[in-house]
Amino acid sequence: MTTAKSAIGTKKTTTAASGKGAPKKRPVTKKAAKKVPVYKLKRYRCRLCGYVYSPLRGEPQHGIPEGTPFEDLPDDYVCPVCGYQGKGRIGKWGFDEWAPTKYICSVCGYVYDEQRGEPHRGIKPGTKFEDLPDDYTCPVCAQDPKISVRFGKVLKQGFEPLYTG
């Protein structure tokens, strides 16, 4: 907006910006959120029934999308199993943080157990899954040429937590 003075008075005028020097509007793009590895997500287990809430899957049937951390659940959240079974309204207060100790290979079904470790491969008993090297490979898949040809190396990212009661 520019102001022009004349003998009659002050007059405000607007000038349209020409196409040459005007800044172009660019669509706003959000950067994709950094994907957290499956083995680092915090899970919570119901004290009464053992149901495990995992942010990885959320609860779409209850309007909770995947990727929703437990801390962001609504205050009126109720355990879907206990509430369904009529055992009472077990809310967020009835859950404890839960960390799996066994992980299963999504290709062959091999189970890595933190308590057992893999002494024959130099991994001591008690070694946590997240402490394994990033280039850790499934010992079963690594020895099967058919799996290696079809899937390549099955690394740490190919394992999922094993939910045991």
PDB file of N, CA, C and O in Angstrom, residues 98-126:
ATOM      1  N   TRP A  98       5.478 -51.793  29.808  1.00  0.00           N
ATOM      2  CA  TRP A  98       5.879 -53.173  29.587  1.00  0.00           C
ATOM      3  C   TRP A  98       6.907 -53.227  28.470  1.00  0.00           C
ATOM      4  O   TRP A  98       6.730 -52.608  27.425  1.00  0.00           O
ATOM      5  N   ALA A  99       7.984 -53.932  28.719  1.00  0.00           N
ATOM      6  CA  ALA A  99       9.025 -54.101  27.708  1.00  0.00           C
ATOM      7  C   ALA A  99       9.168 -55.589  27.404  1.00  0.00           C
ATOM      8  O   ALA A  99       9.358 -56.392  28.314  1.00  0.00           O
ATOM      9  N   PRO A 100       9.049 -55.960  26.140  1.00  0.00           N
ATOM     10  CA  PRO A 100       9.188 -57.378  25.796  1.00  0.00           C
ATOM     11  C   PRO A 100      10.617 -57.860  26.005  1.00  0.00           C
ATOM     12  O   PRO A 100      11.563 -57.078  25.947  1.00  0.00           O
ATOM     13  N   THR A 101      10.760 -59.152  26.276  1.00  0.00           N
ATOM     14  CA  THR A 101      12.093 -59.744  26.435  1.00  0.00           C
ATOM     15  C   THR A 101      12.366 -60.783  25.358  1.00  0.00           C
ATOM     16  O   THR A 101      13.457 -61.328  25.296  1.00  0.00           O
ATOM     17  N   LYS A 102      11.357 -61.036  24.529  1.00  0.00           N
ATOM     18  CA  LYS A 102      11.531 -61.982  23.423  1.00  0.00           C
ATOM     19  C   LYS A 102      11.078 -61.309  22.138  1.00  0.00           C
ATOM     20  O   LYS A 102      10.084 -60.590  22.109  1.00  0.00           O
ATOM     21  N   TYR A 103      11.823 -61.567  21.074  1.00  0.00           N
ATOM     22  CA  TYR A 103      11.537 -60.983  19.767  1.00  0.00           C
ATOM     23  C   TYR A 103      11.534 -62.095  18.738  1.00  0.00           C
ATOM     24  O   TYR A 103      12.379 -62.992  18.778  1.00  0.00           O
ATOM     25  N   ILE A 104      10.591 -62.029  17.791  1.00  0.00           N
ATOM     26  CA  ILE A 104      10.438 -63.088  16.809  1.00  0.00           C
ATOM     27  C   ILE A 104      10.767 -62.565  15.414  1.00  0.00           C
ATOM     28  O   ILE A 104      10.377 -61.449  15.051  1.00  0.00           O
ATOM     29  N   CYS A 105      11.493 -63.377  14.663  1.00  0.00           N
ATOM     30  CA  CYS A 105      11.831 -63.028  13.283  1.00  0.00           C
ATOM     31  C   CYS A 105      10.551 -63.120  12.453  1.00  0.00           C
ATOM     32  O   CYS A 105       9.852 -64.133  12.487  1.00  0.00           O
ATOM     33  N   SER A 106      10.252 -62.066  11.713  1.00  0.00           N
ATOM     34  CA  SER A 106       9.017 -62.034  10.936  1.00  0.00           C
ATOM     35  C   SER A 106       9.082 -62.927   9.696  1.00  0.00           C
ATOM     36  O   SER A 106       8.056 -63.190   9.084  1.00  0.00           O
ATOM     37  N   VAL A 107      10.258 -63.437   9.356  1.00  0.00           N
ATOM     38  CA  VAL A 107      10.393 -64.291   8.180  1.00  0.00           C
ATOM     39  C   VAL A 107      10.318 -65.775   8.545  1.00  0.00           C
ATOM     40  O   VAL A 107       9.517 -66.528   8.010  1.00  0.00           O
ATOM     41  N   CYS A 108      11.149 -66.203   9.517  1.00  0.00           N
ATOM     42  CA  CYS A 108      11.244 -67.643   9.788  1.00  0.00           C
ATOM     43  C   CYS A 108      10.653 -68.066  11.136  1.00  0.00           C
ATOM     44  O   CYS A 108      10.468 -69.246  11.380  1.00  0.00           O
ATOM     45  N   GLY A 109      10.394 -67.108  12.029  1.00  0.00           N
ATOM     46  CA  GLY A 109       9.816 -67.456  13.322  1.00  0.00           C
ATOM     47  C   GLY A 109      10.836 -67.714  14.426  1.00  0.00           C
ATOM     48  O   GLY A 109      10.460 -68.079  15.538  1.00  0.00           O
ATOM     49  N   TYR A 110      12.127 -67.507  14.154  1.00  0.00           N
ATOM     50  CA  TYR A 110      13.147 -67.675  15.185  1.00  0.00           C
ATOM     51  C   TYR A 110      12.890 -66.670  16.307  1.00  0.00           C
ATOM     52  O   TYR A 110      12.547 -65.513  16.063  1.00  0.00           O
ATOM     53  N   VAL A 111      13.043 -67.104  17.564  1.00  0.00           N
ATOM     54  CA  VAL A 111      12.809 -66.245  18.714  1.00  0.00           C
ATOM     55  C   VAL A 111      14.136 -65.908  19.387  1.00  0.00           C
ATOM     56  O   VAL A 111      14.873 -66.803  19.799  1.00  0.00           O
ATOM     57  N   TYR A 112      14.410 -64.589  19.475  1.00  0.00           N
ATOM     58  CA  TYR A 112      15.569 -64.134  20.249  1.00  0.00           C
ATOM     59  C   TYR A 112      15.074 -63.860  21.656  1.00  0.00           C
ATOM     60  O   TYR A 112      14.162 -63.057  21.870  1.00  0.00           O
ATOM     61  N   ASP A 113      15.680 -64.539  22.630  1.00  0.00           N
ATOM     62  CA  ASP A 113      15.309 -64.389  24.031  1.00  0.00           C
ATOM     63  C   ASP A 113      16.449 -63.674  24.749  1.00  0.00           C
ATOM     64  O   ASP A 113      17.585 -64.158  24.758  1.00  0.00           O
ATOM     65  N   GLU A 114      16.141 -62.516  25.331  1.00  0.00           N
ATOM     66  CA  GLU A 114      17.176 -61.730  26.011  1.00  0.00           C
ATOM     67  C   GLU A 114      17.813 -62.501  27.151  1.00  0.00           C
ATOM     68  O   GLU A 114      19.010 -62.370  27.404  1.00  0.00           O
ATOM     69  N   GLN A 115      17.038 -63.293  27.867  1.00  0.00           N
ATOM     70  CA  GLN A 115      17.587 -64.053  28.996  1.00  0.00           C
ATOM     71  C   GLN A 115      18.580 -65.112  28.524  1.00  0.00           C
ATOM     72  O   GLN A 115      19.564 -65.386  29.192  1.00  0.00           O
ATOM     73  N   ARG A 116      18.320 -65.689  27.373  1.00  0.00           N
ATOM     74  CA  ARG A 116      19.178 -66.753  26.845  1.00  0.00           C
ATOM     75  C   ARG A 116      20.363 -66.203  26.063  1.00  0.00           C
ATOM     76  O   ARG A 116      21.471 -66.742  26.099  1.00  0.00           O
ATOM     77  N   GLY A 117      20.126 -65.114  25.303  1.00  0.00           N
ATOM     78  CA  GLY A 117      21.174 -64.575  24.448  1.00  0.00           C
ATOM     79  C   GLY A 117      21.503 -65.552  23.332  1.00  0.00           C
ATOM     80  O   GLY A 117      20.706 -66.429  23.001  1.00  0.00           O
ATOM     81  N   GLU A 118      22.683 -65.426  22.758  1.00  0.00           N
ATOM     82  CA  GLU A 118      23.173 -66.371  21.756  1.00  0.00           C
ATOM     83  C   GLU A 118      24.654 -66.600  22.005  1.00  0.00           C
ATOM     84  O   GLU A 118      25.508 -66.084  21.281  1.00  0.00           O
ATOM     85  N   PRO A 119      24.979 -67.395  23.051  1.00  0.00           N
ATOM     86  CA  PRO A 119      26.390 -67.592  23.405  1.00  0.00           C
ATOM     87  C   PRO A 119      27.238 -68.150  22.259  1.00  0.00           C
ATOM     88  O   PRO A 119      28.408 -67.797  22.141  1.00  0.00           O
ATOM     89  N   HIS A 120      26.653 -69.001  21.428  1.00  0.00           N
ATOM     90  CA  HIS A 120      27.414 -69.579  20.309  1.00  0.00           C
ATOM     91  C   HIS A 120      27.792 -68.522  19.268  1.00  0.00           C
ATOM     92  O   HIS A 120      28.681 -68.743  18.463  1.00  0.00           O
ATOM     93  N   ARG A 121      27.133 -67.354  19.311  1.00  0.00           N
ATOM     94  CA  ARG A 121      27.465 -66.251  18.396  1.00  0.00           C
ATOM     95  C   ARG A 121      28.135 -65.103  19.136  1.00  0.00           C
ATOM     96  O   ARG A 121      28.304 -64.015  18.591  1.00  0.00           O
ATOM     97  N   GLY A 122      28.485 -65.318  20.416  1.00  0.00           N
ATOM     98  CA  GLY A 122      29.183 -64.296  21.184  1.00  0.00           C
ATOM     99  C   GLY A 122      28.268 -63.274  21.849  1.00  0.00           C
ATOM    100  O   GLY A 122      28.738 -62.243  22.318  1.00  0.00           O
ATOM    101  N   ILE A 123      26.963 -63.562  21.907  1.00  0.00           N
ATOM    102  CA  ILE A 123      26.016 -62.644  22.557  1.00  0.00           C
ATOM    103  C   ILE A 123      25.665 -63.234  23.916  1.00  0.00           C
ATOM    104  O   ILE A 123      25.033 -64.290  24.008  1.00  0.00           O
ATOM    105  N   LYS A 124      26.091 -62.553  24.968  1.00  0.00           N
ATOM    106  CA  LYS A 124      25.940 -63.069  26.326  1.00  0.00           C
ATOM    107  C   LYS A 124      24.483 -63.089  26.772  1.00  0.00           C
ATOM    108  O   LYS A 124      23.686 -62.248  26.342  1.00  0.00           O
ATOM    109  N   PRO A 125      24.122 -64.039  27.647  1.00  0.00           N
ATOM    110  CA  PRO A 125      22.770 -64.033  28.217  1.00  0.00           C
ATOM    111  C   PRO A 125      22.514 -62.706  28.936  1.00  0.00           C
ATOM    112  O   PRO A 125      23.407 -62.142  29.568  1.00  0.00           O
ATOM    113  N   GLY A 126      21.293 -62.195  28.810  1.00  0.00           N
ATOM    114  CA  GLY A 126      20.933 -60.931  29.426  1.00  0.00           C
ATOM    115  C   GLY A 126      21.120 -59.729  28.508  1.00  0.00           C
ATOM    116  O   GLY A 126      20.809 -58.604  28.891  1.00  0.00           O
TER     117      GLY A 126
END
